[in-house]
XYZ file of C-alpha atoms in Angstrom:
598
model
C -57.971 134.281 87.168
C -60.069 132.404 84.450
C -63.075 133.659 83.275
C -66.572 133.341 85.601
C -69.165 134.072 83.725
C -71.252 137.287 85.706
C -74.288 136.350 87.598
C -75.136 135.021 91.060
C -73.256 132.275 92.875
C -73.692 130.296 95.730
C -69.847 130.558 97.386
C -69.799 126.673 98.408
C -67.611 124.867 95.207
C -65.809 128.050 94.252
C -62.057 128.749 95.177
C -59.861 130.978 94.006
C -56.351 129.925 95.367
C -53.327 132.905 93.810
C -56.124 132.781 91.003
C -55.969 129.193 90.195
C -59.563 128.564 88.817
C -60.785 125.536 90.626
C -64.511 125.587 89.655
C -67.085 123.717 90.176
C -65.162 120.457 92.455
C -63.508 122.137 94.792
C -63.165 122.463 98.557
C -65.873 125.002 99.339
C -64.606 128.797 100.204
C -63.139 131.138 98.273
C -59.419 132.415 98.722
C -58.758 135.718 97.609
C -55.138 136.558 97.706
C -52.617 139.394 96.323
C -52.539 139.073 92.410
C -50.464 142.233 91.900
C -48.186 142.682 95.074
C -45.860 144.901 93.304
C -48.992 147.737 93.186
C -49.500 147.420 97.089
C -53.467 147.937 96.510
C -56.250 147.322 98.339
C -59.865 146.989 97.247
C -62.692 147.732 99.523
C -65.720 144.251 100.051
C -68.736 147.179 99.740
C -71.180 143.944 102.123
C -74.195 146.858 102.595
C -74.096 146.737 106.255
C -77.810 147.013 106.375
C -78.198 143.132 104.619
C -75.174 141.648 106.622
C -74.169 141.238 109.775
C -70.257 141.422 110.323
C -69.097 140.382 114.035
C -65.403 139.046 115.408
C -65.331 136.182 116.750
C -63.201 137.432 119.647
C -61.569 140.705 120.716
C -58.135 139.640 119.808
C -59.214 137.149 116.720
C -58.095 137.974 112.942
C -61.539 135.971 112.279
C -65.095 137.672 111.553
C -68.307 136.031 110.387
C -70.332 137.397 108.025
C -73.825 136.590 108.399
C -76.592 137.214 105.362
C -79.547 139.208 106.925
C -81.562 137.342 103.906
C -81.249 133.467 104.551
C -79.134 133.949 107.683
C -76.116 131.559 105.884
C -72.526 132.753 107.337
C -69.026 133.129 105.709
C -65.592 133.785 107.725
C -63.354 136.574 106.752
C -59.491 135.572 107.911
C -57.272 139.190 108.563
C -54.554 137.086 107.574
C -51.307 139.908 106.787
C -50.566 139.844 103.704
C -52.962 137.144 102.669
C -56.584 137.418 103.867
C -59.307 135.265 102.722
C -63.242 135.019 102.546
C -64.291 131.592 102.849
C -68.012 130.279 103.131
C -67.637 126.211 104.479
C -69.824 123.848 106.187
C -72.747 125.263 104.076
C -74.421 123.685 101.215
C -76.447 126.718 101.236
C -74.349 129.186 101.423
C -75.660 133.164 100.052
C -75.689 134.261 96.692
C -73.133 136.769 95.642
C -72.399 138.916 92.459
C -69.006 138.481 91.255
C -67.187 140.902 89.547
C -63.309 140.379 88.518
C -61.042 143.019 88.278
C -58.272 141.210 90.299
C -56.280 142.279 93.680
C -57.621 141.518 97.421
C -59.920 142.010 99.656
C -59.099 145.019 102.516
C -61.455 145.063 105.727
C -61.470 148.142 108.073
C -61.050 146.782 111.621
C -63.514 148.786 114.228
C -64.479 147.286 117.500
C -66.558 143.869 116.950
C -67.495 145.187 113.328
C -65.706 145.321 110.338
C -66.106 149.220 109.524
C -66.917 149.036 105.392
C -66.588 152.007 102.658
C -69.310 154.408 102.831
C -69.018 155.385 99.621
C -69.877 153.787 96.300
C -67.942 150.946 95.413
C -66.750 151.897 91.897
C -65.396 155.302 93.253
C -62.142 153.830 95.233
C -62.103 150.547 93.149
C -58.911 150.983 91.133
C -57.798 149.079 88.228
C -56.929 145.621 88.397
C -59.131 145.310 91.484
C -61.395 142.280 92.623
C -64.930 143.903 93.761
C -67.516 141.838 95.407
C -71.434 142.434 96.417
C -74.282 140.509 97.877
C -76.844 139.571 95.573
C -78.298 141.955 93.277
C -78.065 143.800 90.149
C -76.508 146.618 91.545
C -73.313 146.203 90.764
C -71.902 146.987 87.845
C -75.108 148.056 85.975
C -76.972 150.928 88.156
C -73.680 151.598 89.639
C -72.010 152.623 86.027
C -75.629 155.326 85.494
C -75.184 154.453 81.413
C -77.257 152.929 79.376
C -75.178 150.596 77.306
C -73.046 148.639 80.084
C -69.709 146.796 78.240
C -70.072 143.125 79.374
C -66.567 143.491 79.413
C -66.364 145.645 82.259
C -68.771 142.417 84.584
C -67.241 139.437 83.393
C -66.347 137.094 79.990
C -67.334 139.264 76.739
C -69.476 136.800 75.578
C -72.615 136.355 77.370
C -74.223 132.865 78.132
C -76.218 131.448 74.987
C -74.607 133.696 72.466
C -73.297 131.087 69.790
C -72.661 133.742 67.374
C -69.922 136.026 66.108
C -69.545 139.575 67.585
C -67.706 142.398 66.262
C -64.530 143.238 66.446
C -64.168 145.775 69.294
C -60.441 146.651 68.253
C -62.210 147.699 64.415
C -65.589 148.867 65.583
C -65.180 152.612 65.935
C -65.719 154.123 70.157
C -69.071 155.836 69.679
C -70.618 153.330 67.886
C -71.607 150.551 70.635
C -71.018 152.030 73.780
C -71.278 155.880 73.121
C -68.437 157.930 74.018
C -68.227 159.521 77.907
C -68.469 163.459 77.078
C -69.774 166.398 78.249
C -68.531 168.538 75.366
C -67.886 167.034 71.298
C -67.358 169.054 68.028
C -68.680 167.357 64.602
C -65.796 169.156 62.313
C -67.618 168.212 58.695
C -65.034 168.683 55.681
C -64.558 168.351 52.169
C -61.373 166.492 50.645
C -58.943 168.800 48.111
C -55.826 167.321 48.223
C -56.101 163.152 48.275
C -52.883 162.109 47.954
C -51.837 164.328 50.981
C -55.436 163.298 52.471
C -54.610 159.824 52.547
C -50.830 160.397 53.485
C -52.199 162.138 56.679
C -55.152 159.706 57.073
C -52.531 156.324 57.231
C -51.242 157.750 60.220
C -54.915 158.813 61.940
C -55.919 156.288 64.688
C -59.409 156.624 65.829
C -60.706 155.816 69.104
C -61.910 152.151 69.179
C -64.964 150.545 71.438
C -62.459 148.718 73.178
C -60.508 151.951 73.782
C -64.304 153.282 74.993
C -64.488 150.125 77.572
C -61.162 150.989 78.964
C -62.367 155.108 79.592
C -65.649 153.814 81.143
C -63.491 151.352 83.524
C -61.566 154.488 84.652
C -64.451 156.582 85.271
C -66.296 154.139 87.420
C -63.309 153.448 89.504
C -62.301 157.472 89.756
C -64.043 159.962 91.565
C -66.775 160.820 89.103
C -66.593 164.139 89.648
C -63.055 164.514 88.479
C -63.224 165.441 84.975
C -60.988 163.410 82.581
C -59.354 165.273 79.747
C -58.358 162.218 77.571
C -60.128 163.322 73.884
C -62.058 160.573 71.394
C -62.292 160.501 68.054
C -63.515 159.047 65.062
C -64.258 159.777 61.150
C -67.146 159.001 59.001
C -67.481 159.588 55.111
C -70.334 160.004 53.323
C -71.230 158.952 49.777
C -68.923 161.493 48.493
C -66.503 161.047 50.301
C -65.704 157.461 49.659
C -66.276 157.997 45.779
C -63.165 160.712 46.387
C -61.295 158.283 48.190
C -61.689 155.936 45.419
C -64.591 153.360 46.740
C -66.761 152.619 43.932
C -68.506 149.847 46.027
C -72.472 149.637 47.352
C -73.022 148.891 50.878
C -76.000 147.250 50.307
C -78.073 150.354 52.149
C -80.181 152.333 48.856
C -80.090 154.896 51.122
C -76.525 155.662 51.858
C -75.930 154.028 48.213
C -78.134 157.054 46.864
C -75.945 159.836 47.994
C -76.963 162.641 50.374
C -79.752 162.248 52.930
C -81.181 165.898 51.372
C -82.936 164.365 48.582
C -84.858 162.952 51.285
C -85.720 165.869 53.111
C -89.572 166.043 52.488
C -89.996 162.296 52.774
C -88.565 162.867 56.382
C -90.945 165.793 56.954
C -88.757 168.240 57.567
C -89.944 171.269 56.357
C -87.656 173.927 57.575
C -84.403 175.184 55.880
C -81.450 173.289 56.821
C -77.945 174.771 57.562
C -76.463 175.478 53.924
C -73.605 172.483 54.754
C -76.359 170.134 54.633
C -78.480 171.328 52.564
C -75.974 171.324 49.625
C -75.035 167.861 49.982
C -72.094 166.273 48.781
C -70.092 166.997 52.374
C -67.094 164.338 52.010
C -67.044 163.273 55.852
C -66.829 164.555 59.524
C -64.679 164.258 62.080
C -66.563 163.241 65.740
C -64.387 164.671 69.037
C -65.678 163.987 72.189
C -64.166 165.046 75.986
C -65.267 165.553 79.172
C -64.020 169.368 79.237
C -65.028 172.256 76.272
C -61.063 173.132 76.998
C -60.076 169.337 75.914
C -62.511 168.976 73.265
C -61.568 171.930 71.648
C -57.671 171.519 71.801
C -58.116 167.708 70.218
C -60.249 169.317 67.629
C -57.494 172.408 66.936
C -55.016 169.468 66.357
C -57.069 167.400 63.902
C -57.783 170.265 61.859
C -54.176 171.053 61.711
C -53.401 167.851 61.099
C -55.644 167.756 57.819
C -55.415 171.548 57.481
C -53.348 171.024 53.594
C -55.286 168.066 52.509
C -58.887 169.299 53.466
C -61.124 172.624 52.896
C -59.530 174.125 56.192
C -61.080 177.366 56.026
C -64.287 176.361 55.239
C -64.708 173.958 57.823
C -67.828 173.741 59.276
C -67.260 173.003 63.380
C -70.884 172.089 65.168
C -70.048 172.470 68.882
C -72.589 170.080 71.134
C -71.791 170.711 75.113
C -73.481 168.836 78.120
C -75.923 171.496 79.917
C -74.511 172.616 83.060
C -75.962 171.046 86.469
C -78.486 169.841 87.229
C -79.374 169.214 83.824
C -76.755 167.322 82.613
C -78.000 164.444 81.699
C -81.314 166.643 80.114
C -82.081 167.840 76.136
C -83.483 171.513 76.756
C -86.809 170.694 77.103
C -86.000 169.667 80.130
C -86.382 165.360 79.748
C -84.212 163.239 80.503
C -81.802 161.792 77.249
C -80.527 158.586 76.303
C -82.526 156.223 78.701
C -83.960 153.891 75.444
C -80.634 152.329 74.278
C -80.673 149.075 73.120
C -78.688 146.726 74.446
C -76.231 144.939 71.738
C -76.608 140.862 72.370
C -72.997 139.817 73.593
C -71.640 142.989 73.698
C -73.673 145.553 76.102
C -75.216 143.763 80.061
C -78.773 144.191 79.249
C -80.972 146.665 82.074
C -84.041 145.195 83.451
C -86.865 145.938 80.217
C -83.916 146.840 77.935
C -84.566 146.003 74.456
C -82.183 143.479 73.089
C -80.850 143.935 69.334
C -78.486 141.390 67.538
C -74.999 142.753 66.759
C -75.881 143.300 62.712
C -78.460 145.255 63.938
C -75.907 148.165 64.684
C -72.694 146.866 63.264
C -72.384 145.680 59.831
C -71.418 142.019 58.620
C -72.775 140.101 61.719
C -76.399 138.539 62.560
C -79.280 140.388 61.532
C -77.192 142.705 59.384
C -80.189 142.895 56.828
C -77.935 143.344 54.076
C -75.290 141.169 55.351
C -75.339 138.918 51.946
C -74.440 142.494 50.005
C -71.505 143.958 51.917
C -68.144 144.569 50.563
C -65.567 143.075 52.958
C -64.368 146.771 53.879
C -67.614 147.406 55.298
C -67.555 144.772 57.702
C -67.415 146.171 61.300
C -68.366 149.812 59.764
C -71.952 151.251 60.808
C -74.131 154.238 59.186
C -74.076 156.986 61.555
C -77.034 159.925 60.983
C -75.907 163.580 62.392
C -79.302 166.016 62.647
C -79.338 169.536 63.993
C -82.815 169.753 65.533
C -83.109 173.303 66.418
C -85.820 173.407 70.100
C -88.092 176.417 70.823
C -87.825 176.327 74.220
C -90.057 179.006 75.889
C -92.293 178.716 73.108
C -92.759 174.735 73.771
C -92.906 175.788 77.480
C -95.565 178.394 77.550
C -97.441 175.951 75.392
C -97.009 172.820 77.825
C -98.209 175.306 80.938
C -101.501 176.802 78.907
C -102.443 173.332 77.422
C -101.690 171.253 80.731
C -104.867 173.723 81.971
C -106.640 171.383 80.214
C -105.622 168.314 81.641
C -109.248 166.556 82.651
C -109.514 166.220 78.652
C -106.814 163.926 78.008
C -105.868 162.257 81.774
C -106.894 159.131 81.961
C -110.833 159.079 83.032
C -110.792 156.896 86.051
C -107.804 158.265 87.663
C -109.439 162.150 86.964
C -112.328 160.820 89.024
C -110.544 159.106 91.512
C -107.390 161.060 92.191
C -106.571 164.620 93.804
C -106.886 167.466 91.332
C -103.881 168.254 89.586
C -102.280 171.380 89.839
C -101.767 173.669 86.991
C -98.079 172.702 86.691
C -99.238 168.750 87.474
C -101.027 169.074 84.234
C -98.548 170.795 82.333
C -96.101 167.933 83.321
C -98.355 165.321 82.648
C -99.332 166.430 78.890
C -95.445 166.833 78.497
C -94.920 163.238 79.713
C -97.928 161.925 77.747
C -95.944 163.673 74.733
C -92.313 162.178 75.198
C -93.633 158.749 76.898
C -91.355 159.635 80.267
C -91.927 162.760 82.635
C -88.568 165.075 82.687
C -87.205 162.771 85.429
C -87.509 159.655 82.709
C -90.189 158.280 84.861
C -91.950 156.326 82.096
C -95.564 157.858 81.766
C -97.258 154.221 81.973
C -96.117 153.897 85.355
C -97.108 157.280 86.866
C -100.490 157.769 84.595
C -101.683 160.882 86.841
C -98.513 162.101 88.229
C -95.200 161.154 89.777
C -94.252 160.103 93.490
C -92.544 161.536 95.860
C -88.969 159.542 95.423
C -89.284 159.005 91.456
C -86.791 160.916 90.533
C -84.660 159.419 92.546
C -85.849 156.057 90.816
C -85.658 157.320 87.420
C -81.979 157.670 87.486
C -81.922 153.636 88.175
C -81.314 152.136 84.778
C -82.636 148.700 86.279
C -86.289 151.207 87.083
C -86.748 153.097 84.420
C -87.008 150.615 81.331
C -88.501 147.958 83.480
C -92.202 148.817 81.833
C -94.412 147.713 78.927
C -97.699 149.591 77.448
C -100.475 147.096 78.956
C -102.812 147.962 81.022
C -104.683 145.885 83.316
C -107.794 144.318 82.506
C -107.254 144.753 78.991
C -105.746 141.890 76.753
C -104.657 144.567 73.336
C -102.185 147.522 73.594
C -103.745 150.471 75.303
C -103.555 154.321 75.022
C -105.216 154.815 78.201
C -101.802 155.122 80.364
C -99.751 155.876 77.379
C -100.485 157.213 74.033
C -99.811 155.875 71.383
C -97.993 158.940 69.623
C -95.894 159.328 72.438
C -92.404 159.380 71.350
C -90.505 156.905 73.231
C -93.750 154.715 72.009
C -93.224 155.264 68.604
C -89.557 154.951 68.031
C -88.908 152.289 70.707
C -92.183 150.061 69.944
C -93.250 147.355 72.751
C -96.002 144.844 73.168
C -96.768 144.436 69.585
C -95.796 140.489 68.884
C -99.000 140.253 67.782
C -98.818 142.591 65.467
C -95.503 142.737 64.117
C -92.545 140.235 64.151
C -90.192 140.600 66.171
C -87.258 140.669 63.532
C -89.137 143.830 62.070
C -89.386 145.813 65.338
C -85.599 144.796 66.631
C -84.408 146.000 63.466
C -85.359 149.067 63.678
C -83.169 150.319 66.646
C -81.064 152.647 66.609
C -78.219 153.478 69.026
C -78.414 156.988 69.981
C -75.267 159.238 70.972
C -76.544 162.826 70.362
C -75.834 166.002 72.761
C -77.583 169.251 73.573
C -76.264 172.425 71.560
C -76.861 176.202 72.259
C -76.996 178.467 75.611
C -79.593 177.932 78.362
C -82.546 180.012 78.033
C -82.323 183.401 79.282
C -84.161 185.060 81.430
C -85.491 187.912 79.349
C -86.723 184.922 76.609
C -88.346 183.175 79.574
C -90.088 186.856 80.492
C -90.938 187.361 76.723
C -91.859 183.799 76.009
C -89.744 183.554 72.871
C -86.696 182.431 71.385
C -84.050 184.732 70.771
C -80.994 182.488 70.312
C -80.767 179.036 68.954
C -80.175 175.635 70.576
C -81.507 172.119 69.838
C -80.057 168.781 69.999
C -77.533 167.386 67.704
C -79.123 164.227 67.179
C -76.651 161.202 66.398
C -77.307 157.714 65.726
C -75.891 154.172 64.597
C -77.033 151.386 62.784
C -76.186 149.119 59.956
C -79.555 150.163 57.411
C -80.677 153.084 57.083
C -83.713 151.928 55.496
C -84.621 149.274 58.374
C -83.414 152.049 61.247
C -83.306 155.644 60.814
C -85.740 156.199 57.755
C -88.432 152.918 59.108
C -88.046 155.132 62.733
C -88.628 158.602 61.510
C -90.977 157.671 57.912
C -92.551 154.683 59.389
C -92.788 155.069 62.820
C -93.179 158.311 63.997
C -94.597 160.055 60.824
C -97.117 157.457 59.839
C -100.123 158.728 61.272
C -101.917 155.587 62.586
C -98.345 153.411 63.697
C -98.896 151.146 65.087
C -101.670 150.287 63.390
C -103.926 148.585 66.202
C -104.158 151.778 67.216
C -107.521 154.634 67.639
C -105.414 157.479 69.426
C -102.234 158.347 67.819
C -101.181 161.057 65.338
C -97.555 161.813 63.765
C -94.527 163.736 65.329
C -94.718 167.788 64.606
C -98.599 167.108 63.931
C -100.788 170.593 64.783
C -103.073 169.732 67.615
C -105.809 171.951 69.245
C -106.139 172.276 73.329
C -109.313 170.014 73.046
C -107.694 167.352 71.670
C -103.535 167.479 72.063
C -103.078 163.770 71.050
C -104.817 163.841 68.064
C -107.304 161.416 69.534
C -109.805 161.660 66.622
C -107.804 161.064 64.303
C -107.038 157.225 63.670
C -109.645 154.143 63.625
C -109.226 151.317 65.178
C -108.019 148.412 62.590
């Protein structure tokens, strides 16, 4: 089949005859026939019975009509054996449909007068090489996949409509670096180099896992059962500084940052004020090896093997192995305060289907040597399809943070929005402990974004705040008033000050795109116990192991973390804000007092 680019289609100049692109002038109907008859497959036409009505035309007739509950237009399914078709004629008006290529046919499930359709989800018995079909909507292959960062190359041609510039090289761009590798368990293995000529020896023959090899495991696990764990390990390598002066690269990469050597000289620019784990806090680390599964038994083994594999060429014994592990259900998707993770992505022009509210980056943005790489003009050719990746070990107090959410949230007339106090129910105790927490991170634990729920959530929003097309689909206004507000959101939330929107007034857009960051962290540590949750104190350690990509430090991470989130009064139309970690009293938790209005 030729490419069709993804959207929605009228099915009235579209046929597909063996495959044969005959688009736009063509007899109206579509034609779907066998593309791979040696694999005996069949693919399952998911029509939503409760939009479409499916009838035979007579009790002994291969023929149905299908019949769109929405503008009541009507297509003919033909039970042909070994050929069946969908066709949609004598309609200039035919339905819209989403298209989705993956190749194969079309199976119907005879039942009666009805065609009896998959109950299930659609990507769960879709197999490779398949040719899936739904009625119009965005469902598809974007809520469907539950990721942030959808490959356009799993919904149709890789380049999107209107993108007239280069994109990176998905066969060079390392796997976590775009899409994020699938995992519920990865291992950071950080190393020092002792033996280079053996290092590189062993490093010619090292083949890390590439985006495109990503694509290819997110195409599996959509058409798999999802609950079936798949053991296939990634990988990848990063070097710091160090490392590449060992290796022999004397070049700049344009970033001062990176250029200057190890991110501990800026500790206290950062604000971190705690002691850092002595690996980091030394400086000088050469690199680190990234392995991701989903399975602690597969993660583990892949990691055994490429520390044996560098075991005579690297500091073996004095490896330092950081073990991150998805929590267990129903938390999964959670960091251990309890929020939902990794709902802010941005989505890469060209490269990543953008969710409904998404926030759209150029590809230089992430990926070095392509549009809006700010130092694009300084790179060494090497560098080209490389990107900066940050590794933090951000140690959470989890019953301590909890107790303090539940005696705060008390509180919660003092910093709920006026009108709605006046107006709405009374909150319960735990109400208001989940509101100041959601005021806090910008999202309830659900991700229900805060602006949308100013008083509390709905019953059936956690349900919506899995929906990837829901739950960015926000800004900060409010109604009735023409500048950004704090009243349903403040502004020192967090998702408000790293992921900034409504501010094109303010700031340009360039400056505010390039300060994304693509996020691939994972929680570390055990669940809390039940004698710390008795006590109200921490006993062992966990966190996050924060991870992130981007092509400038100094326009992503550092702008994010110095400019962003520790500056005070950021943005700076703003009268209610205060910076991350900032001490805050029960009378006034957001630091309301703070910042004027400029």
């Amino acid at each position: 089949m030729g490419d069709l680019p993804n959207g929605l289609y009228k099915i009235k100049s579209l046929k597909f005859d063996d495959f044969a692109e005959n688009w736009p002038d063509h007899d109206p109907g579509i034609g779907i026939g066998n593309y791979f008859p040696e694999r005996k497959r069949d693919v399952v036409l998911d029509l939503i019975p409760s939009q479409w009505r499916i009838t035979r035309t007579s009790p002994s007739s291969n023929t149905y009509t299908i019949e769109s509950a929405e503008d009541k237009s009507k297509m003919t399914f033909i039970n042909r054996p070994g050929r069946p078709a969908l066709f949609a004629k004598g309609s200039n008006t035919s339905t819209k449909w989403k298209i989705v290529n993956y190749g194969g046919y079309v199976k119907f499930y005879p039942d009666g007068n009805h065609l009896q359709l998959s109950a299930v989800d659609m990507f769960q018995y879709c197999e490779y090489n398949y040719l899936c079909l739904l009625p119009d909507s965005n469902v598809i292959a974007k809520s469907k996949m539950e990721i942030s960062t959808v490959p356009r190359a799993l919904l149709s041609d890789l380049k999107a409509p209107g993108i007239n510039f280069d994109l990176p090289d998905l066969n060079e761009v390392q796997g976590d670096v775009v899409f994020t590798f699938p995992k519920t368990a990865e291992d950071f293995i950080f190393f020092d180099i002792i033996d280079l000529p053996k290092f590189r020896s062993v490093l010619s023959n090292f083949t890390p896992t590439t985006s495109n090899d990503v694509i290819e495991l997110l195409f599996q696990k959509m058409t798999k059962n999802p609950r079936k764990s798949d053991p296939t390990a990634q990988v990848q390598i990063a070097f710091s500084k160090a490392g590449l002066r060992m290796l022999g690269v004397r070049d700049r990469i344009g970033d001062k940052y990176f250029d200057d050597g190890p991110m501990r000289k800026h500790k206290e620019s950062l604000g971190d004020g705690l002691q850092w784990d002595e690996v980091f806090d030394r400086g000088g680390v050469h690199g680190c090896f990234v392995v991701s599964a989903e399975g602690r038994n597969a993660c583990r083994n892949k990691s055994k093997l490429i520390r044996n594999l560098f075991r005579q060429s690297t500091n073996y014994d004095k490896h330092v192995v950081i073990e991150g592990r998805e929590r267990p259900y129903p938390h999964q998707t959670k960091e251990h305060f309890g929020y939902r993770d990794g709902i802010s992505e941005p989505a890469i022009r060209g490269l990543v289907a953008k969710h409904k509210g998404q926030i759209e980056v150029d590809p230089g943005v992430i990926v070095m040597g392509y549009k809006s790489d700010p130092a694009l003009a300084r790179r060494p050719k090497w560098a080209k399809n490389g990107s900066i990746m940050v590794f933090r070990k951000l140690e959470q107090d989890v019953p301590e943070f909890n107790n303090w959410l539940t005696e705060t949230g008390k509180s919660w007339r003092s910093f709920a929005p006026k009108e709605l106090v006046d107006s709405e129910r009374p909150l319960s105790n735990k109400e208001g402990a989940a509101l100041l927490g959601a005021r806090m991170f910008g999202r309830y634990k659900s991700g229900t974004p805060v602006v949308l729920r100013p008083f509390r959530e709905l019953p059936g929003d956690q349900k919506k705040a899995e929906d990837f097309e829901w739950n960015n689909d926000f800004d900060y206004m409010v109604p009735g008033e023409s500048a950004p507000s704090a009243r349903y959101c403040p502004f020192s939330a967090h998702t408000r000050k790293v992921t900034p929107r409504n501010l094109g007034k303010y700031y340009t857009k360039n400056y505010l795109e390039s300060a994304m960051i693509l996020r691939a962290g994972i929680a570390y540590g055990p669940e809390v116990t039940q004698g710390e949750r008795e006590a109200k104190k921490s006993k062992l350690k966990r966190g996050l192991l924060f991870v992130c990509y981007q092509s400038s430090l100094e326009h992503g991470f550092i702008r994010q973390t110095r400019d962003f989130a520790n500056m005070e009064c950021f943005p700076k139309i703003a009268a209610q804000d205060t910076k991350h970690g900032q001490s805050l009293s029960e009378s006034d938790p957001f630091g309301t007092k703070r910042c004027r209005r400029y």
